[in-house]
Tab-separated table of C-alpha atoms and ligand atoms in Angstrom:
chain	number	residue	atom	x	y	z
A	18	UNK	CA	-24.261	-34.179	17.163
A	19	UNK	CA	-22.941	-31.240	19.429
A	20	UNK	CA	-19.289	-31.044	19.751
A	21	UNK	CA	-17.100	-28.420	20.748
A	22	UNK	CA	-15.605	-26.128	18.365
A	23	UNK	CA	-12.619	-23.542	19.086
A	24	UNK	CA	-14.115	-20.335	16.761
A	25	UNK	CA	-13.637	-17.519	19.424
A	26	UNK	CA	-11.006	-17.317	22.423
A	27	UNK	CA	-14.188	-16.824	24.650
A	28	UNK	CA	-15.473	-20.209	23.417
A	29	UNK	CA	-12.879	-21.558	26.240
A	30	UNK	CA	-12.718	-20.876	29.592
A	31	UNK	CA	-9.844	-19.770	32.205
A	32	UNK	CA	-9.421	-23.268	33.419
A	33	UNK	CA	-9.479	-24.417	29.739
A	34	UNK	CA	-6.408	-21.572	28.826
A	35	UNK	CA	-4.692	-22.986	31.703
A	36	UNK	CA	-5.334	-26.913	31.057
A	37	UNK	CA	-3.735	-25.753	27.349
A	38	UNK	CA	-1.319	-24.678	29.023
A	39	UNK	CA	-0.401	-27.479	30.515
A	40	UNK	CA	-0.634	-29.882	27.852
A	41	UNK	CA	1.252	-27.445	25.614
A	42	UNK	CA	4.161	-28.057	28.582
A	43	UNK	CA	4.017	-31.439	28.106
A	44	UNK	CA	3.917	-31.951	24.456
A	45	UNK	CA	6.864	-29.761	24.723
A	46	UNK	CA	8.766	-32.338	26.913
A	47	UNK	CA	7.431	-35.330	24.857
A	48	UNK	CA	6.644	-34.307	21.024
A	49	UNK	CA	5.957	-37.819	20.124
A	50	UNK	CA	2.586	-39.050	21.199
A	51	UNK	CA	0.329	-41.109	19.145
A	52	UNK	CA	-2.978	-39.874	20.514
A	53	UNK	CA	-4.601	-39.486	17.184
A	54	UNK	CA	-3.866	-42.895	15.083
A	55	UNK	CA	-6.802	-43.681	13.039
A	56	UNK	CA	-7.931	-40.089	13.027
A	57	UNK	CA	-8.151	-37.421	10.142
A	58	UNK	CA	-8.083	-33.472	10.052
A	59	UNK	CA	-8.896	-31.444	7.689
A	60	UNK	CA	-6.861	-28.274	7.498
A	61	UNK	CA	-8.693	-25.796	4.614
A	62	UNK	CA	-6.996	-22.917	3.934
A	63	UNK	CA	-9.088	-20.175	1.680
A	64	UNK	CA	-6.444	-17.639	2.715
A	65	UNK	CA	-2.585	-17.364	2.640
A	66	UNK	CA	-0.777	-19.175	5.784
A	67	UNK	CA	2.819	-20.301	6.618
A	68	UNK	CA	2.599	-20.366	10.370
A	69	UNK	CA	-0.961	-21.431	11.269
A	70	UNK	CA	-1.386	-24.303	8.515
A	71	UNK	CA	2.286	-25.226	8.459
A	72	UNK	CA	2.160	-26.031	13.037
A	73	UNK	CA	-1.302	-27.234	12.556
A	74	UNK	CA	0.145	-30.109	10.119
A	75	UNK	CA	3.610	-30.335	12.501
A	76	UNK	CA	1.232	-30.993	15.384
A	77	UNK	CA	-1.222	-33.380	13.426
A	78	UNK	CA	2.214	-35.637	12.483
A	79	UNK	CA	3.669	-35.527	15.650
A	80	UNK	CA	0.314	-36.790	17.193
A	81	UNK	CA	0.336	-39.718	14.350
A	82	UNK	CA	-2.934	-38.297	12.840
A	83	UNK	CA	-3.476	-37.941	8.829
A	84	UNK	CA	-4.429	-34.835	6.809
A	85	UNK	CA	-6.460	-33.767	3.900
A	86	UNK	CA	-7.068	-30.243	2.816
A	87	UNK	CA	-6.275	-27.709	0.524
A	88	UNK	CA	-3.851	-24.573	1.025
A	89	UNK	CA	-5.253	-22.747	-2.329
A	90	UNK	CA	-9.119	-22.791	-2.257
A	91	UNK	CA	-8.648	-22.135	-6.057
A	92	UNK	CA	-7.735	-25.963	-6.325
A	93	UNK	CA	-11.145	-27.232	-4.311
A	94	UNK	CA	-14.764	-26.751	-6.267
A	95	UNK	CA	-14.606	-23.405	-4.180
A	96	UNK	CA	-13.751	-22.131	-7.822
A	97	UNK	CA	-16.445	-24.011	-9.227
A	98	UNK	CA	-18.717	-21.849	-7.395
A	99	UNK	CA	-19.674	-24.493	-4.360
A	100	UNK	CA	-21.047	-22.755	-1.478
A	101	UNK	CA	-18.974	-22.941	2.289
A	102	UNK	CA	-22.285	-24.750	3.440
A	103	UNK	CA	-21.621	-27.435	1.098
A	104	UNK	CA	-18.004	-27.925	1.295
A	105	UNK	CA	-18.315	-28.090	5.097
A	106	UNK	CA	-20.938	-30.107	5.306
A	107	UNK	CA	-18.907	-32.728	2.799
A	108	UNK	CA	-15.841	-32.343	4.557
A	109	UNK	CA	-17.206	-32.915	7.922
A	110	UNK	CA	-18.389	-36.324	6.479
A	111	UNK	CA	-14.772	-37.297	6.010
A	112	UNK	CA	-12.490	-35.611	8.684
A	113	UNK	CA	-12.547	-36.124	12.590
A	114	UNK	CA	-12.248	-32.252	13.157
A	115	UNK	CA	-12.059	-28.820	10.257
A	116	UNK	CA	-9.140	-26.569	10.874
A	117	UNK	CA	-10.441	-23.560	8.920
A	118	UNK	CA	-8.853	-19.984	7.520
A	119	UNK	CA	-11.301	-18.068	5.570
A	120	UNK	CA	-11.263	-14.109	4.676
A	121	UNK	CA	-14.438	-13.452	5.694
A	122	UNK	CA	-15.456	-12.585	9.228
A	123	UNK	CA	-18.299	-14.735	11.006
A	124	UNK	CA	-16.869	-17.457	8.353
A	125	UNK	CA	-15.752	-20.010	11.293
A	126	UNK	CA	-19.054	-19.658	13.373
A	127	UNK	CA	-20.274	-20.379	10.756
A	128	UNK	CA	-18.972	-23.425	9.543
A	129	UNK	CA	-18.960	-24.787	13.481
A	130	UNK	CA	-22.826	-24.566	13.135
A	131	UNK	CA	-22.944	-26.673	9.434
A	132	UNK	CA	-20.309	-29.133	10.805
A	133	UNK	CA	-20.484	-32.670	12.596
A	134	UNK	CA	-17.379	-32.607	13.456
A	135	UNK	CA	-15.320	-29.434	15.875
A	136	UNK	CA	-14.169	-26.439	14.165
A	137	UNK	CA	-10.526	-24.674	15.055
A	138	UNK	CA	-10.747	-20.940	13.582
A	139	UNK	CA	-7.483	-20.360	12.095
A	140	UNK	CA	-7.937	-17.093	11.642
A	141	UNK	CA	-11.545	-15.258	10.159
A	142	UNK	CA	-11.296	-11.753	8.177
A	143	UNK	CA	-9.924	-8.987	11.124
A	144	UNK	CA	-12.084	-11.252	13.658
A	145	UNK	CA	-10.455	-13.807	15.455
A	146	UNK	CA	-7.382	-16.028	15.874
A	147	UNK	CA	-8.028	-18.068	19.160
A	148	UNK	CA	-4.994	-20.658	17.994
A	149	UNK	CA	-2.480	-18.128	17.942
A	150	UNK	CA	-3.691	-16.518	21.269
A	151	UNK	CA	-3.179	-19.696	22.755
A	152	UNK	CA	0.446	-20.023	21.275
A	153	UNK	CA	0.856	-16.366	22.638
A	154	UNK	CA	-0.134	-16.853	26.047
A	155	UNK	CA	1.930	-19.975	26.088
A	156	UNK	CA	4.791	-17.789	25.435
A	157	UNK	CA	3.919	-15.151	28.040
A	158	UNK	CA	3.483	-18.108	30.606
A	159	UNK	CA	6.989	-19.059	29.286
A	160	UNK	CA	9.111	-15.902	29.271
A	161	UNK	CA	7.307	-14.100	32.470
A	162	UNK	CA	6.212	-17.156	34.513
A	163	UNK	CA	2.843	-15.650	34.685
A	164	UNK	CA	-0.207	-14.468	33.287
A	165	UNK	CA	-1.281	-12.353	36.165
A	166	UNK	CA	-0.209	-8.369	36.165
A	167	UNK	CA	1.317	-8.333	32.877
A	168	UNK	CA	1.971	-4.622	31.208
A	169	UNK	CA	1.513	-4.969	27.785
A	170	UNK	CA	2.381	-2.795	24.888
A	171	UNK	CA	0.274	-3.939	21.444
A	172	UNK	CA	1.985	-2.029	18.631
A	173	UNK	CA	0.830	-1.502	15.184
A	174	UNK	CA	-2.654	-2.561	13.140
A	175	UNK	CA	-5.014	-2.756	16.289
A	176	UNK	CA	-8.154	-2.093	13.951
A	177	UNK	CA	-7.705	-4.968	11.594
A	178	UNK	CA	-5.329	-7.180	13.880
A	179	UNK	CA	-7.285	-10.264	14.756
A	180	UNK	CA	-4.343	-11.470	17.054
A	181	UNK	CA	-4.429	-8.127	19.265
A	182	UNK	CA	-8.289	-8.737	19.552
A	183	UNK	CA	-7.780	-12.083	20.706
A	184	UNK	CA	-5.194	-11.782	22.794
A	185	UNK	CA	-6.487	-8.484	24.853
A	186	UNK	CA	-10.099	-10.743	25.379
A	187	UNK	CA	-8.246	-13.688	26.799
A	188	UNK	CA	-5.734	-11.440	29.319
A	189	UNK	CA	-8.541	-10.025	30.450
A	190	UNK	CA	-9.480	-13.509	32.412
A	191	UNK	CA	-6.069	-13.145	34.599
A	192	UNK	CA	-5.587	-10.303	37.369
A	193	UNK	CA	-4.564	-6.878	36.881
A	194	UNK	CA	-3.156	-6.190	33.106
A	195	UNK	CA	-2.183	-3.294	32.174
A	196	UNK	CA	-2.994	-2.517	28.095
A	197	UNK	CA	-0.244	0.014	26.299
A	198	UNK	CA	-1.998	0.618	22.373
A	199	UNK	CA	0.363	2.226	20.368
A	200	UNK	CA	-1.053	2.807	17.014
A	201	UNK	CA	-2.296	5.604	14.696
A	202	UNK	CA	-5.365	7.053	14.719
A	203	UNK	CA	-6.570	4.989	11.205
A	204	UNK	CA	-5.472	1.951	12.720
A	205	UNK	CA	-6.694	1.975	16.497
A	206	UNK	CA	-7.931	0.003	19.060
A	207	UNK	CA	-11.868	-0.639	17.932
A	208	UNK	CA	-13.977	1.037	20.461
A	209	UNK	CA	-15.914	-1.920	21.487
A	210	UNK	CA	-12.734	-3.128	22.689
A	211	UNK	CA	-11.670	-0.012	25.072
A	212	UNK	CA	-15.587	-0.023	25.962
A	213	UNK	CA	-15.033	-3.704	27.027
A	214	UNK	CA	-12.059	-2.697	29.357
A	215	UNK	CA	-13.571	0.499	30.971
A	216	UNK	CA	-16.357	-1.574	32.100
A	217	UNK	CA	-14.719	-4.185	33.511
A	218	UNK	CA	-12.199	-0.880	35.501
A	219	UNK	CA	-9.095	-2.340	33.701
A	220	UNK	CA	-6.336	0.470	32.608
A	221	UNK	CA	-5.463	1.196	29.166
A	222	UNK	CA	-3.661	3.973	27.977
A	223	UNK	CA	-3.196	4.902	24.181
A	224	UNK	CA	-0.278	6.262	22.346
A	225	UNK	CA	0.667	7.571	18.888
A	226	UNK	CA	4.506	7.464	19.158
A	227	UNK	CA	6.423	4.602	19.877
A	228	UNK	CA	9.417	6.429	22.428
A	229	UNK	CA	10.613	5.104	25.835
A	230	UNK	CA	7.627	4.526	27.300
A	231	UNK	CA	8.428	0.809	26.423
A	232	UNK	CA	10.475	0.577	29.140
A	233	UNK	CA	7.568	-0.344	31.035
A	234	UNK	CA	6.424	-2.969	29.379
A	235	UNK	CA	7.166	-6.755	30.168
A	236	UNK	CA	5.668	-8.076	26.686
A	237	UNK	CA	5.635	-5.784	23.376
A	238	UNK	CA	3.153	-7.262	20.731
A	239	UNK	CA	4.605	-6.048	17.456
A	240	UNK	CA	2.072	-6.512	14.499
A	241	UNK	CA	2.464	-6.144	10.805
A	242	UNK	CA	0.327	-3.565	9.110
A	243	UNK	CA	-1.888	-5.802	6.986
A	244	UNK	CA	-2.031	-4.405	3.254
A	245	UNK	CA	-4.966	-6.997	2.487
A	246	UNK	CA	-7.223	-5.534	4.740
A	247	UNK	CA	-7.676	-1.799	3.349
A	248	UNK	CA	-9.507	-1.145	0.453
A	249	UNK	CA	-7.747	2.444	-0.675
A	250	UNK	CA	-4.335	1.572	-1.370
A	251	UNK	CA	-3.382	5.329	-0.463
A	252	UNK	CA	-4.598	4.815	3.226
A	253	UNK	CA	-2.109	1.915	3.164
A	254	UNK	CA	0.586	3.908	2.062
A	255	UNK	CA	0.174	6.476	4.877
A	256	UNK	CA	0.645	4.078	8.065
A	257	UNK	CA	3.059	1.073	6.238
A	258	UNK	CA	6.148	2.275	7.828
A	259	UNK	CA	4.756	4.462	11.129
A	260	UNK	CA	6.365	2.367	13.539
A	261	UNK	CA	9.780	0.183	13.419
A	262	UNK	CA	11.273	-1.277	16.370
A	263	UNK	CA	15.039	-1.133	16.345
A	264	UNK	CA	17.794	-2.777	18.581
A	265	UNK	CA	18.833	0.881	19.904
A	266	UNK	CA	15.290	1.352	21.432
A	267	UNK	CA	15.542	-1.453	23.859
A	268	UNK	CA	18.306	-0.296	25.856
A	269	UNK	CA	16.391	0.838	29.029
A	270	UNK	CA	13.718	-1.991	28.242
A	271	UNK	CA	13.184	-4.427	31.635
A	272	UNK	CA	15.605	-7.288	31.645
A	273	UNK	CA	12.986	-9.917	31.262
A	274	UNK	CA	10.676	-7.907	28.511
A	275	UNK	CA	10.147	-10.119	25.576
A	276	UNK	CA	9.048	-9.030	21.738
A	277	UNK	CA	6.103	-11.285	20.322
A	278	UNK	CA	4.698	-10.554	16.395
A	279	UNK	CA	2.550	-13.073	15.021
A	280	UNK	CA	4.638	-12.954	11.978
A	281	UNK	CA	5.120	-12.091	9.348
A	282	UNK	CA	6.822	-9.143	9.519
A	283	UNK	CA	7.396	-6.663	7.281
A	284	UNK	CA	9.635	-3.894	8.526
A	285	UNK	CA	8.105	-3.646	11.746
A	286	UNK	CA	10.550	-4.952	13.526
A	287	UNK	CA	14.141	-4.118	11.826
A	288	UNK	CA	15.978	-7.827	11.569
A	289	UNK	CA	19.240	-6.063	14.119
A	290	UNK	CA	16.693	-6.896	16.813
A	291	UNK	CA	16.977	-10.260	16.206
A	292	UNK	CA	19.773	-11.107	17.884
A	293	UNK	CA	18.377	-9.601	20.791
A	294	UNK	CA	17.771	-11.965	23.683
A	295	UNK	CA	14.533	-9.905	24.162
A	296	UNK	CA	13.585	-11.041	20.588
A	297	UNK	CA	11.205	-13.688	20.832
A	298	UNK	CA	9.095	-13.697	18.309
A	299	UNK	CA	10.891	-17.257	16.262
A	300	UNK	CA	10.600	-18.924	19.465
A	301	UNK	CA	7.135	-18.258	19.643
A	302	UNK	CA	5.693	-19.343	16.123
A	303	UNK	CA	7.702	-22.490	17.258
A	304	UNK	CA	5.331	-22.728	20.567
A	305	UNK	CA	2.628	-22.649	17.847
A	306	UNK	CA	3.081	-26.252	17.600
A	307	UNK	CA	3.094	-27.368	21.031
A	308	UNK	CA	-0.121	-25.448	21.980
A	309	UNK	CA	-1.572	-26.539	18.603
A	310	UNK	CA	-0.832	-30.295	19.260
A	311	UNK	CA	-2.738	-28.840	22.951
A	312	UNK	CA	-5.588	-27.091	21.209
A	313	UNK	CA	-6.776	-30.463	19.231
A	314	UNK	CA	-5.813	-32.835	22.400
A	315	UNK	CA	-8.556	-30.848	24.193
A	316	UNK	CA	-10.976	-30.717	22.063
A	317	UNK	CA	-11.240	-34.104	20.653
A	318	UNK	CA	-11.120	-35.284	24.613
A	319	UNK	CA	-8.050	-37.453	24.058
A	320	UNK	CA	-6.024	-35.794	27.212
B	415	CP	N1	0.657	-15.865	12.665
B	415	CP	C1	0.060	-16.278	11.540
B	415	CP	O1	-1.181	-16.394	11.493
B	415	CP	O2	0.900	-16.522	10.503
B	415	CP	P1	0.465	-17.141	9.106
B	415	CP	O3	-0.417	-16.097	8.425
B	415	CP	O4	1.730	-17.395	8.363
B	415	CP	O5	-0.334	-18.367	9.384
């Protein structure tokens, strides 16, 4: 049976990011729906999550659907040795659609092309994390009214930072961004990425200090550095604390700018910013819901 799964942010179209946005508007303004009574989703987790899994579930209860799944893979026959092949294929036989985490790159393509059923990718090794680019651009749409002609400054792990790689493929659908990287040289912007952009004539500009040149920017993307993904623990060391955003750095910042992490944090962003109007970030994981509840109207063609 073909159905459609959501593995990469290119899987959906501009009209599709701006139907999500929509419906992510309108669960907003009326949480409550029961559009998926009778229905069951699978949320298996093979990788740590508080955000992802925890909205996923929010949105599945608030939509009146029921869940199975596991949050520890080490409590599923995973552990038994059972292959992903064969735990998709079972778990497709049961569930209505697979929300999916799994460390390994290529992981959620994967499973979309074993399963009967659609696929979300809730995040795959450094890859991809189309859910949370939704929930991102629903925030931009939010805070700046726009998608169009947005500066923005991604700050942090842009090597292994699936949420930058997202996010920078699905802007690049609206007119005119403008891409700030600020991030060392061990941790930069992949090449295929900036090789993307230079095609396509759109600016970027790279930095390795974080200074004033945020005053330009009308969204800064904070991201954690992510310990999990280097394999020299020295390496880690080196870049854990290069850049921390404090409250004292945003004074010439526009009015309107708004700070977005995926969370967690670390350090990255020092916790006096919090109280910072600009400081966004809480109010965004809680937009996770709304374009979740979005994401799995969509797909399983109940709006
Ligand atoms: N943003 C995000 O993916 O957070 P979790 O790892 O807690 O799901």
């Amino acid at each position: 049976m073909q159905t459609k799964s959501l593995i990469s942010i290119t899987d959906f179209t501009k009209e599709e990011y701006l139907k999500i946005m929509r419906l992510a508007a309108d669960f907003e303004e009326n949480p409550n729906q029961n559009l998926l009574q009778g229905k069951v989703i699978a949320t298996l987790f093979f990788e740590p999550s508080t955000r992802t899994r925890l909205s996923f579930e929010t949105a599945i209860n608030r939509l009146g659907g029921k869940i199975i799944g596991f949050s520890d893979s080490s409590s599923s026959s995973v552990s038994k040795g059972e292959t992903l092949h064969d735990t998709i294929k079972m778990v497709s036989n049961y569930a209505d659609l697979i929300i999916m985490r799994h460390p390994m790159e290529g992981s959620a393509r994967y499973a979309s092309e074993v399963s009967n059923v659609p696929v979300i990718n809730a995040g795959d090794g450094a890859n991809q994390h189309p859910s949370q680019t939704l929930l991102d651009m629903y925030s931009i749409m939010k805070t700046q009214g726009r998608l169009d002609n947005i500066n923005l400054f991604l700050v942090g792990d842009l090597k292994y930072g699936r949420t930058v790689h997202s996010l920078l493929m699905a802007m690049l659908q609206f007119d005119n961004p403008i891409f700030n990287f600020i991030a060392p040289a061990e941790l930069a912007m992949p090449n295929e990425y900036k090789l993307l952009l230079a095609s396509k004539g759109i600016k970027y500009y790279e930095h390795d200090e974080f200074t004033d040149i945020i005053n330009a920017a009308d969204i800064i993307y904070m991201t954690r550095v992510q310990k999990e993904r280097f394999i020299d623990p020295v390496e880690y060391e080196k870049v854990k604390n290069i850049y921390i955003l404090r409250n004292e750095m945003l004074k010439g910042t526009k009015e309107n700018m708004r700070i977005l992490h995926p969370l967690p944090r670390i350090n990255e962003i020092h916790t006096d910013v919090d109280d910072n109007p600009k400081a966004y970030y809480f109010t965004q994981a809680k937009n996770g819901v709304y374009a979740r509840m979005a994401i799995i109207a969509h797909l399983l063609n109940l709006k």
